[in-house]
Short mmCIF file of C-alpha atoms in Angstrom, two decimals:
data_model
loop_
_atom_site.label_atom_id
_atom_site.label_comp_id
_atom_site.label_asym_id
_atom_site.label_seq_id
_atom_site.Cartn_x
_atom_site.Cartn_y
_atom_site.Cartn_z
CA UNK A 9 25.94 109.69 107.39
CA UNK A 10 27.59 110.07 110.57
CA UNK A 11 30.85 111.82 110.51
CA UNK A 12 33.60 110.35 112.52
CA UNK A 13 36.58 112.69 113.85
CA UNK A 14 39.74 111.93 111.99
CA UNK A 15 42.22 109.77 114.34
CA UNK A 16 44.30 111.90 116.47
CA UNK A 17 48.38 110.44 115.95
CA UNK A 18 50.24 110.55 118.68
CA UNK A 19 53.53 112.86 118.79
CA UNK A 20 55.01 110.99 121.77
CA UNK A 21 56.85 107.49 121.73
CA UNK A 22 57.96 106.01 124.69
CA UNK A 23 61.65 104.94 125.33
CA UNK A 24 62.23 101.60 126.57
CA UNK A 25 64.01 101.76 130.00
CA UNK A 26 67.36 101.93 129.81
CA UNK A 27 68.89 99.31 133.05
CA UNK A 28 72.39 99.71 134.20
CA UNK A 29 75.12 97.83 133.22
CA UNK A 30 77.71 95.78 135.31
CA UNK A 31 80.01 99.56 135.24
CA UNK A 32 77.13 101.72 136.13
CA UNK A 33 75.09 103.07 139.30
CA UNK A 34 72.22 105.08 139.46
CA UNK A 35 72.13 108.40 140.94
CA UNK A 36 69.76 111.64 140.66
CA UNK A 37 67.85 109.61 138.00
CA UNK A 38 70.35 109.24 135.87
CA UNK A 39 72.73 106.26 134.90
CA UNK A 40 76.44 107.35 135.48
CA UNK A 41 80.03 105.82 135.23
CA UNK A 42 81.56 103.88 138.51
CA UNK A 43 85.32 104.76 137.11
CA UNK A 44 84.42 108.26 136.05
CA UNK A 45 81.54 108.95 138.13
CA UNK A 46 80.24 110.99 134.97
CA UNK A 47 76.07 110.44 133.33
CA UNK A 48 75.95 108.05 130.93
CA UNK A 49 72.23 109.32 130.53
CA UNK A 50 70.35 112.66 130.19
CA UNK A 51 67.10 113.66 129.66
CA UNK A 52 65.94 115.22 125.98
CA UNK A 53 62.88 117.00 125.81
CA UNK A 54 60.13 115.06 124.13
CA UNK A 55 61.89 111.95 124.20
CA UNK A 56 63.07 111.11 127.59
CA UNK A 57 66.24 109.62 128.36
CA UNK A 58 68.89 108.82 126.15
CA UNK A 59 72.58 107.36 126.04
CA UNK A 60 75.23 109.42 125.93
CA UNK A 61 79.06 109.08 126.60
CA UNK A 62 80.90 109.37 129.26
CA UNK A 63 84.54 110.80 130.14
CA UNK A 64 86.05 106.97 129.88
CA UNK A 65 83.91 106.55 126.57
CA UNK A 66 85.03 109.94 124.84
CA UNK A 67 88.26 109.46 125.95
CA UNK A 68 88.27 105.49 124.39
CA UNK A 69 86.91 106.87 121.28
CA UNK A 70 89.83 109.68 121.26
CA UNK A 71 92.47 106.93 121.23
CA UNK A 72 90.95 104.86 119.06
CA UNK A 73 90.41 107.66 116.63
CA UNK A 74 94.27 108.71 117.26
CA UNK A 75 95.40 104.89 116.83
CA UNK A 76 93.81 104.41 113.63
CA UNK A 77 95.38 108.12 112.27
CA UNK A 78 98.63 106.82 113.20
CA UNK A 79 98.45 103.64 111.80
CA UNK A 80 96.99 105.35 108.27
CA UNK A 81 100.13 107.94 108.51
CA UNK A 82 102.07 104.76 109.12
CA UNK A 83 101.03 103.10 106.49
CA UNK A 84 101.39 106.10 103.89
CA UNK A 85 104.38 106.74 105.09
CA UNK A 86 105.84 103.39 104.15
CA UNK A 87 104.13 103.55 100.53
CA UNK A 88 105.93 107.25 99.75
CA UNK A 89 109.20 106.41 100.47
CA UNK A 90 108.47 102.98 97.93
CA UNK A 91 110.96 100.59 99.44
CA UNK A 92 111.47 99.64 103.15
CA UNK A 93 113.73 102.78 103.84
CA UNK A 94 112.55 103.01 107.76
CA UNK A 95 116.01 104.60 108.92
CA UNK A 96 114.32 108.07 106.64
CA UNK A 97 110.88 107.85 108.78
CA UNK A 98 113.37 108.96 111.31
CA UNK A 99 114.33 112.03 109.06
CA UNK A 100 112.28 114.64 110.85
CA UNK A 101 112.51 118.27 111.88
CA UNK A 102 111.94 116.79 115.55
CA UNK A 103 115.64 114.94 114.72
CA UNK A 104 117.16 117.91 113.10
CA UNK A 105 120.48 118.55 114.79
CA UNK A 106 120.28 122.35 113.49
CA UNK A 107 123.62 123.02 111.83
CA UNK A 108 121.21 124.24 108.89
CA UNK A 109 118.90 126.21 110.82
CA UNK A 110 117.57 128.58 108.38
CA UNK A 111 117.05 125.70 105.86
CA UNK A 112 115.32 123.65 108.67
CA UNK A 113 113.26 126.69 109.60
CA UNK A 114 112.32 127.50 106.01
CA UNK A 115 111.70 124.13 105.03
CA UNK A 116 109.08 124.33 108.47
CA UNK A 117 107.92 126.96 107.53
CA UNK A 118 106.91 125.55 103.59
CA UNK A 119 105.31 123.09 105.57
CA UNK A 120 102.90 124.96 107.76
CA UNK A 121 102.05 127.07 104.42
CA UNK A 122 101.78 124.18 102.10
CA UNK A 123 97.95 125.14 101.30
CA UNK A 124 99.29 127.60 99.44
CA UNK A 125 102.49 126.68 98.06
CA UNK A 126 99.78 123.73 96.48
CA UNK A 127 97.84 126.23 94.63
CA UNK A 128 100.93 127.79 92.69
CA UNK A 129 103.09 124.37 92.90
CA UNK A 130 106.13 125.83 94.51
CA UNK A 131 108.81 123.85 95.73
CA UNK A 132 112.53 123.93 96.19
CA UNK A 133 115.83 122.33 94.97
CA UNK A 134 117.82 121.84 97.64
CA UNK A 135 121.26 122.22 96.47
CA UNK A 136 124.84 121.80 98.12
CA UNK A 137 128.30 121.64 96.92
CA UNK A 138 129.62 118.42 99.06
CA UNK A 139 128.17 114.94 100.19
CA UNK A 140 126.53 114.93 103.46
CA UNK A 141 125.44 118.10 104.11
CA UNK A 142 122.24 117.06 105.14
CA UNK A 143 120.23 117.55 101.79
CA UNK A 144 118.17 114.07 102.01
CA UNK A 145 117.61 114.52 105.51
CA UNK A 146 116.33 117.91 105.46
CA UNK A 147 114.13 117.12 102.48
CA UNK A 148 112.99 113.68 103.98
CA UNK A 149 111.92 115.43 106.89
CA UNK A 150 109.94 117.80 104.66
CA UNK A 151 107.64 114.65 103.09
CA UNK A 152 107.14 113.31 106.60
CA UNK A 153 105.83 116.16 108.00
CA UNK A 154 103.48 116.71 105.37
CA UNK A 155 102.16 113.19 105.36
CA UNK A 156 101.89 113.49 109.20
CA UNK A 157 99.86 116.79 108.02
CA UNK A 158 97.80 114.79 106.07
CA UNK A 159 98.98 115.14 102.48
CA UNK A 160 99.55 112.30 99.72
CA UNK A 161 104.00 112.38 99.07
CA UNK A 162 106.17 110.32 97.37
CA UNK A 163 109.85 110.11 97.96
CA UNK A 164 111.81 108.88 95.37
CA UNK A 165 114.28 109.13 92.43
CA UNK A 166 114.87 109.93 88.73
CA UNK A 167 116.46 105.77 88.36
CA UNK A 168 112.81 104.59 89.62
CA UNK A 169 111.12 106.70 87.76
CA UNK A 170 113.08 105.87 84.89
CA UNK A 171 112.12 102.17 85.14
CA UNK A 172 108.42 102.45 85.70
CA UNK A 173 108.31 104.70 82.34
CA UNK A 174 110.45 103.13 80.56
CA UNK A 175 110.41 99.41 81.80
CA UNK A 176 109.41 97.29 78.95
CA UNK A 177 107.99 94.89 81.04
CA UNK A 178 105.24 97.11 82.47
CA UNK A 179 103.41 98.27 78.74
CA UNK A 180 101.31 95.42 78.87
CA UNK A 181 99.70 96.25 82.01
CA UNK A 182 100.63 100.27 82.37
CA UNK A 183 101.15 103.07 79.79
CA UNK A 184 103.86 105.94 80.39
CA UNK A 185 100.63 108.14 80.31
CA UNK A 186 99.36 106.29 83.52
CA UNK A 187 102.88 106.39 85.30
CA UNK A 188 102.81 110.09 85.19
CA UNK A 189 99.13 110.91 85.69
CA UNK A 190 99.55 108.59 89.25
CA UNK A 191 103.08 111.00 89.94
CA UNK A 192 100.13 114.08 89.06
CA UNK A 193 97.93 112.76 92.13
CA UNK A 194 100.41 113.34 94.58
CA UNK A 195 100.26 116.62 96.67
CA UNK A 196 104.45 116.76 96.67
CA UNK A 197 107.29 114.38 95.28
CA UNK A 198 110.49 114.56 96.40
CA UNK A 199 113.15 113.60 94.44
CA UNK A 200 116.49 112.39 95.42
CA UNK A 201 120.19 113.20 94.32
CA UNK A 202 119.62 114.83 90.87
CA UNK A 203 122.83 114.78 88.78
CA UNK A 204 123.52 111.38 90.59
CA UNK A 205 122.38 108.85 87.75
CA UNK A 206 124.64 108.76 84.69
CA UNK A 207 124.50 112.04 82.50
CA UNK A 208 122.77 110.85 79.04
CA UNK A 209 120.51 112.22 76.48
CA UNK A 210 117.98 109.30 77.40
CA UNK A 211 118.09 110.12 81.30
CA UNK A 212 117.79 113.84 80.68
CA UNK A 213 115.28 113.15 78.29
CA UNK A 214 113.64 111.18 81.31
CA UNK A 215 114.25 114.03 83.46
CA UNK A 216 112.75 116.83 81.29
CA UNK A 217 109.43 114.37 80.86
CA UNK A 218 109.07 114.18 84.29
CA UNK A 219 109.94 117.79 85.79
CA UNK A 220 107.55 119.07 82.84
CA UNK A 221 104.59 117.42 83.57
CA UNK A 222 104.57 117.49 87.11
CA UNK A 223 105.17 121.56 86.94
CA UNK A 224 102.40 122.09 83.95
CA UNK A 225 100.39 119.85 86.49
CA UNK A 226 101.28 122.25 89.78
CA UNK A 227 102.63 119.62 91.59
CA UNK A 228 105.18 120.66 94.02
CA UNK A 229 108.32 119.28 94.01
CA UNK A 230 111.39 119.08 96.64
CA UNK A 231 114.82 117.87 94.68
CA UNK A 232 118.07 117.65 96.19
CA UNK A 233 121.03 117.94 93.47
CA UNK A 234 125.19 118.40 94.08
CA UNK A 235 124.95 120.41 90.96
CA UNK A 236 126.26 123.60 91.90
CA UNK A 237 124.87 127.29 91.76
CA UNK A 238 126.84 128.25 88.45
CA UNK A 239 125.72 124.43 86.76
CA UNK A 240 121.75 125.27 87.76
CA UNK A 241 122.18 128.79 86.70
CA UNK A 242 124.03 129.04 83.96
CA UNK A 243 124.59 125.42 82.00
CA UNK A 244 125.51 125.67 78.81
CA UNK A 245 124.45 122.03 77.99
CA UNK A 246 121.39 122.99 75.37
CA UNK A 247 119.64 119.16 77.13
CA UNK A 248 120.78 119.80 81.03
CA UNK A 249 119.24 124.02 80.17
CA UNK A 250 115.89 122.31 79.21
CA UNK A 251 115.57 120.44 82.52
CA UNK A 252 116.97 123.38 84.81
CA UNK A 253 115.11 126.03 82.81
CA UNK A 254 111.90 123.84 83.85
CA UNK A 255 112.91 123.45 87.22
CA UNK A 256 113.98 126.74 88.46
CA UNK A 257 110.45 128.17 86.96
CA UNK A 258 108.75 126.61 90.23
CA UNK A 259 111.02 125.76 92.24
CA UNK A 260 113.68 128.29 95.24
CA UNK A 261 117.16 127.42 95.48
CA UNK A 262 118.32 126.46 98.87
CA UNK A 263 121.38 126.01 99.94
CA UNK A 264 122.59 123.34 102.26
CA UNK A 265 126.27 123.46 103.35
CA UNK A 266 128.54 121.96 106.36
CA UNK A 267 129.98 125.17 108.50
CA UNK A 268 133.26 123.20 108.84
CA UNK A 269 132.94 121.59 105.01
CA UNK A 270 133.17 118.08 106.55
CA UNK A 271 130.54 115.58 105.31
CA UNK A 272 127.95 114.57 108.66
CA UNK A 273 128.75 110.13 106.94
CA UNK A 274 132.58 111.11 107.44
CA UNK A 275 131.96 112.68 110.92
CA UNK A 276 130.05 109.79 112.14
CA UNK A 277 132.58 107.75 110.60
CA UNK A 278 135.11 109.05 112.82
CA UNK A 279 132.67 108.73 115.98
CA UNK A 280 132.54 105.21 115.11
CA UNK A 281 135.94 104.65 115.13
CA UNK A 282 136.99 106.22 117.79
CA UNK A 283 133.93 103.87 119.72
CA UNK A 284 135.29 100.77 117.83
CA UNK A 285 138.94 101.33 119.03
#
């Protein structure tokens, strides 16, 4: 029998010639860019020529890549803070008008370490005496940095929360379980004016469910409170000691205060006036 050679299989595969579109001109051998005047080709070894992009097309897919990063932040920045509340998107450390500065450069500073602060769930309770002295803002500005970082926040308050656990309505479709395993996905929560809602057993009861599983879980929380130093510290209340006790275990106290003791609503109250008279 006559032996035949085994068929040899070609390595090489030709590329189909690659013509020049309506924003292209040739030059060296190689397509390039009439606004640019960068290749839009080179040669690979073994292959030929091949497509590649030029300084227009990188810098096309750059914005588009930026656009659609803004739009997500955008769009989780409007589902953490829960209801339409655009005048706190403006609540930023950009907008800080400094009369806290080491608060606002703390706070900055949380931010840029927040990797870590993650792993042990430390947060603060941002804690002032008077009305106005920037708490919300400060820790507003806090959640939109972070979600401009990246990170899953909610912004909210112990009333909400208090209706989506305890809202009979909702049992058919959620359990209180399921409300706070969702709160226990969130990298940080930040919660709003603690001490605000009326003082009951049931609300500190809500408070204590809350603040305990999202600390057992390590999620980091930001609060803002007018309880005082003393109240935090030292409560006698056996119900309010439960929830502070809880709190202060991973979270620093920070304290915000006006220099001149004057509420920033009153201030710009007055500037208002003064511009409406």
């Amino acid at each position: 029998m006559e032996n035949k050679e085994p068929k040899k299989i070609s390595t090489f595969f030709s590329v189909p010639e690659i013509k020049p579109s309506e924003g292209e001109y040739l030059k060296d051998g190689l397509l390039h860019c009439k606004t640019c005047n960068q290749p839009t080709q080179t040669s690979v070894a073994g292959v030929g020529l091949v497509r590649i992009d030029c300084l227009c097309q990188k810098q096309a897919k750059e914005r588009k890549a930026e656009n659609e990063a803004r739009e997500k932040r955008e769009k989780s920045r409007k589902i953490a803070f829960e209801r339409d509340r655009s005048k706190r998107f403006d609540f930023t450390f950009a907008n800080d008008d400094r009369r806290n500065a080491a608060a606002s450069d703390k706070l900055k500073k949380y931010c840029e370490n927040f990797d870590e602060h993650r792993k042990t769930g430390t947060g603060f309770v941002i804690h002032s005496n008077q009305n106005g002295g920037g708490k919300t803002f400060l820790a507003c500005a806090v959640a939109n940095e972070l979600i401009d970082r990246g990170y899953n926040v909610l912004v909210t308050d112990f009333l909400t929360l208090r209706d989506k656990l305890f809202d009979p309505r909702a049992f058919s479709f959620v359990t209180r379980v399921d409300v706070l395993n969702r709160l226990c996905a969130y990298d940080l929560i930040v919660i709003d004016d603690l001490g605000t809602e009326q003082s009951s057993e049931f609300m500190l009861e809500v408070e204590y469910r809350v603040i305990d599983t999202l600390t057992d879980a390590l999620v980091p929380l930001i609060l803002t409170t007018n309880y005082t130093l003393a109240e935090l510290k030292n409560t006698t209340e056996i119900s309010k000691r439960r929830v502070f006790d809880r709190l202060l275990g991973s979270c620093a106290l920070l304290s915000v205060e006006q220099p001149n003791g004057k509420s920033r609503r009153v201030e710009r109250c007055i500037e208002l006036t003064k511009k409406m008279t």
